[in-house]
Amino acid sequence: MATEWGFQEGDIFQIKLRQGAMWNDGTEFTSADVVASFWCARIMSNTIWRYVDEIEAPDDYTVNFHMSQPSTVVERYVLRFNTVDAKTYGPWAERAMEYFGGGGTVATPEGAQLLEEFTQFRPENVVANGPFQFDVASITNAQLTLTKNDTAWNADQVLFDRIVNFNGETPDVTPIVLAKDVDYATQGFPPATEQEFQASGIRVLRPPVYSGPAIYCNYNRHANVFGEPRVRQALAMAIDRNQNGIISLGDSGVAVQYMSGMSDNLVPNWLSETDISSLNTYEYDPEGAATILEELGWTKDGDVYVTPDGTRAEFEISFPAEFADWSAAGLDVAEQLTAFGFAITPRAVTFTQHPVDVNQGNFDLAIRAWGASTNPHPHFAYVQAFFTHNTLAINDGGLGMGYELTQTLPDGTQVDLEQLTLDAADGLDTEAQKANVSAVATAFNQLLPILPLFERYGNNAALEGVRVEAWPADDDPILLNSPYADGIVTILMLTGALQPVQA
């Protein structure tokens, strides 16, 4: 819905809106809708408000975002934001402007009440300005149907009249993919299932996801074991990450090489060759890992390592049961580390409960995500590593993994990982940001607060010749987009590049 955008005068990000675009209730899409949308987002404590403190609309088709903290990430936050209509949400936006503009916060009872009321709001109909609209009567727990919105400005470019979205994790979706009732699916399918797809003529697309599974340690429970960075380095060397990726996802599970906390695909874009060469890749070396533990005073009691204070290395590793790839990764880690001398018991937890357990601190070791699959800036990879199941969990009343963000590097340098993460996205000069990204990547590599295992590439089922004529070729640049950030279906659909089978 934006036709032009850019940074203005150092602290303003400006967008120009498409003129003549209509909502499907017959009202025009204008800057008032955008302003209302972002003020409603303020009620929800959307991250954009960490960087923006004022939004104004000088005319019906221009919106200015004043940045209290200028950052290149504002561009993506704004352009990827889903707008709502001011006709429906304007009263909420006005309440937000009055409350937050007067210094209110969500931490007060008044703010909490506003948030509760807003989250309970259910409009009778969801107004759309894009080429599809909800078929509200069709919504079930299993699926959602979108129908063509013929009043959309780009309705003629879209060549399909209906989209059916199926809900569910890998076990739920696999049968309907094999039945050829689904044209595109992005669940993490096991290698055996992928082979079934290909045998039945279903293509498999492998876009990079820019993230994957990692081992999280509970430093609250086991600081005496995992608090020493060299122990975590030893564990990284004791795990064959290549094996872990292949067992979990076949060709789509690619062992992490640089261990920098961000995708290996992004490292050359942000780090110099010198910085890259300084990264420890923690190659698979069980003997070297054993040497590190021996140097730290660890001994073995039978097949199990014992710490200098007498703690036996016996732990549980949990993972989301319904995530086939993460489950396989967790089981393989348990086997590999048990063979090495850490007696690891695997435990599958339903996928909705697993992040709750981790955020509450109810785990020994856990498989959770590293990297950022929804935003290409490295800053977000370090938000995941240092904040998501750590400080943000604590702020929400939990314990998380309990990793202190003030740390000392091997050379004695003290680092503030929280500030380094924030600095990585600071300012509007990408070249200047590279020094901060390099600093936090190097610190991550030396400290290994979490242990990345493999980078997940999609093994996305792509059916051709039934409803969709064809999907992009494997070497098409569009397949460099993360399927969970800028999914190819949306882009291909909106540009008319996705074509139906001709009757």
XYZ file of N, CA and C in Angstrom, residues 258-260 267-281 434-435 437-443 445:
84
model
N 29.806 -21.276 11.189
C 30.530 -20.192 11.855
C 30.184 -20.030 13.330
N 29.070 -20.562 13.771
C 28.673 -20.475 15.186
C 28.720 -19.028 15.675
N 28.134 -18.141 14.892
C 28.158 -16.709 15.205
C 26.850 -16.210 15.780
N 26.638 -14.040 7.305
C 27.953 -13.684 7.850
C 28.811 -12.897 6.859
N 28.951 -13.313 5.593
C 29.805 -12.548 4.668
C 29.285 -11.144 4.372
N 27.992 -10.904 4.607
C 27.428 -9.574 4.368
C 27.767 -8.592 5.477
N 28.119 -9.104 6.655
C 28.281 -8.237 7.820
C 29.673 -8.270 8.434
N 30.417 -9.340 8.238
C 31.742 -9.464 8.833
C 32.811 -9.432 7.752
N 33.953 -8.841 8.082
C 35.079 -8.825 7.152
C 35.698 -10.213 7.074
N 36.522 -10.435 6.057
C 37.193 -11.728 5.931
C 38.078 -12.001 7.141
N 38.699 -10.942 7.663
C 39.542 -11.106 8.853
C 38.714 -11.544 10.047
N 37.558 -10.891 10.240
C 36.694 -11.257 11.361
C 36.172 -12.680 11.204
N 35.821 -13.040 9.982
C 35.310 -14.394 9.745
C 36.375 -15.437 10.058
N 37.602 -15.157 9.661
C 38.684 -16.124 9.885
C 38.990 -16.315 11.365
N 38.592 -15.337 12.185
C 38.858 -15.446 13.624
C 37.805 -16.268 14.360
N 36.696 -16.582 13.691
C 35.634 -17.340 14.342
C 36.038 -18.801 14.515
N 35.725 -19.339 15.674
C 35.968 -20.752 15.960
C 34.790 -21.553 15.405
N 35.048 -22.483 14.520
C 33.969 -23.261 13.912
C 33.611 -24.516 14.715
N 28.081 -2.442 10.936
C 28.847 -3.677 10.765
C 29.842 -3.898 11.897
N 30.430 -2.834 12.415
C 31.381 -2.987 13.519
C 30.682 -3.538 14.755
N 27.831 -5.303 14.743
C 27.427 -6.680 14.450
C 28.613 -7.623 14.619
N 29.771 -7.202 14.143
C 30.970 -8.029 14.278
C 31.307 -8.265 15.745
N 31.145 -7.224 16.563
C 31.471 -7.351 17.987
C 30.560 -8.359 18.678
N 29.272 -8.284 18.404
C 28.354 -9.204 19.075
C 28.480 -10.613 18.496
N 28.777 -10.727 17.201
C 28.983 -12.051 16.598
C 30.216 -12.727 17.188
N 31.281 -11.958 17.373
C 32.511 -12.502 17.944
C 32.292 -12.936 19.385
N 31.560 -12.112 20.148
C 31.276 -12.458 21.538
C 30.442 -13.733 21.615
N 30.353 -16.133 19.451
C 31.193 -17.247 19.030
C 32.102 -17.729 20.154
